[in-house]
Steps between C-alpha positions, in 0.01 A plus 500: 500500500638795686195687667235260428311427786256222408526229211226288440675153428232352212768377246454127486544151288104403556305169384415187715566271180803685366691477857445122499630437201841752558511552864870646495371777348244567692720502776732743303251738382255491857766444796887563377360832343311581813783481703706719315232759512504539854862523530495747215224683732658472833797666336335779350298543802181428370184562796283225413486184191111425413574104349230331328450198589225258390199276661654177346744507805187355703438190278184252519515636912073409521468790722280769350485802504943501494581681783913617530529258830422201262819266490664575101472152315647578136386268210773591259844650498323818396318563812813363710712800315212762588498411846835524566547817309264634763627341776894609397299880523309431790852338684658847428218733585482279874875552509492839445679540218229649295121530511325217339174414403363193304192506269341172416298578183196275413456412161508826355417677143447750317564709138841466328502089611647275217248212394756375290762324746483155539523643878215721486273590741092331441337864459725585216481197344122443539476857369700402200295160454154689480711819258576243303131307478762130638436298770655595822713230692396394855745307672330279745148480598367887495400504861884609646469820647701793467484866653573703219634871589464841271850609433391861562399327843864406534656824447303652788634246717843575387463836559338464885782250568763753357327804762373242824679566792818300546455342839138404404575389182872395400602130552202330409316315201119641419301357269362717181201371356134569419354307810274259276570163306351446177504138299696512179127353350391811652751716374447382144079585571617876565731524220233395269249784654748721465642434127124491406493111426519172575899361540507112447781318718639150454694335829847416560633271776608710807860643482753413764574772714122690522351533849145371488338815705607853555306773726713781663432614883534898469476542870829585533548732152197715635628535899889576418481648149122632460502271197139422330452418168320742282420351175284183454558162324235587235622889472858441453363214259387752289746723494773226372247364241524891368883487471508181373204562194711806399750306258757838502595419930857339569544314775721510781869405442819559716838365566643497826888695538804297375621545853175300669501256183851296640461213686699416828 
């Protein structure tokens, strides 16, 4: 890592329903891991670690919009590892060991998602259901709320957050979203409009672990890292459903070091 001066921390073990059923490893993967980044960094004299963290670290909290001063209330060990993975990096950006700063991502997607995880995301997988003419599955009643973020939306936060600053930006969490909540019954409406029909659904009890609502304050992303989101819901909608009709596309796959891989 010699002469490196930022890494952007976005290696994770992710899924709500996945970390309740093997917390150890999300523990592992999300916080052990995490730890032995930063010491890897503070030896190598990194400048700055951009972690991303996630909006399930505020839980069913009934405040909306989330603002960053709302009190953390995980619902599974999942959002319990995020948060302190970014508090670990926030702890050693306030004690100046390194320059630290926390991203919590809302519900984002994008081209080069797997639908094919039991773990995956709902845009994939509705994607997938209408691809493949199916039913999609909604868990719970349709009208839970999510704020779902571009990934290209994402990277330009990274990349602000990498740049912003230090004493106006390192050791704090800001939230990364699209700044508008949209029902999953929603959700499955634009889908349809935008794969050019109709997408039948059939519900599921809700899963343990999901928040009910999710709306991100950006107040803080646009006044210490000139953050706003460029691309739309229905825009970034469209360019997914693109990737995903093209049958030749791959999706994303990675495996972390062997190094960040060993547990405590």
């Amino acid at each position: 890592m010699a002469g490196i001066e930022v890494v952007f921390h976005v290696a994770a073990l992710p899924s709500v329903p996945r970390s309740l059923k093997d917390p150890w490893a999300s523990h592992a993967a999300n916080v052990n891991a995490t730890m032995r980044l930063l010491e890897a960094c503070v030896e190598a004299k990194v400048a700055r670690v951009v972690y991303s963290s996630s909006s399930s670290v505020y839980g069913d909290t009934p405040v909306l919009p989330k603002t960053e001063s709302v009190e953390p209330l995980p619902r599974s060990p999942y959002a319990a590892s995020k948060l302190a993975g970014e508090q670990y990096v926030l702890a050693f950006a306030r004690g100046g060991l390194i320059e630290g700063v926390a991203l919590r991502y809302f519900n984002v997607f994008g081209p080069r998602q797997s639908p094919h995880s039991a773990y995956a995301a709902v845009i994939p997988k509705f994607f997938q259901a209408a691809l493949d003419g199916r039913q999609a599955v909604l868990y719970g009643d349709g009208h839970q709320t999510r704020d779902f973020t571009y990934v290209d939306n994402v990277v330009d936060a990274n990349l602000l957050a990498a740049s912003a600053p230090g004493p106006r930006a390192s050791g704090w969490p800001v939230n990364v979203g699209a700044g508008a909540r949209t029902s999953l019954l929603g959700l499955i409406g634009l889908i349809g409009s935008v794969a050019g029909h109709h997408v039948d659904f059939v519900h599921q009890p809700p899963r343990s672990g999901d928040v009910r609502d999710s709306l991100a304050s950006l107040d803080r992303a646009e006044r210490i890292l000139g953050y706003k989101p460029r691309i739309s819901l229905e825009a970034g909608l469209r360019r997914t459903w693109t990737w995903m009709a093209d049958g030749s596309r791959t999706v994303a796959r990675g495996r972390a070091p062997a190094a960040l891989r060993q547990t405590a």
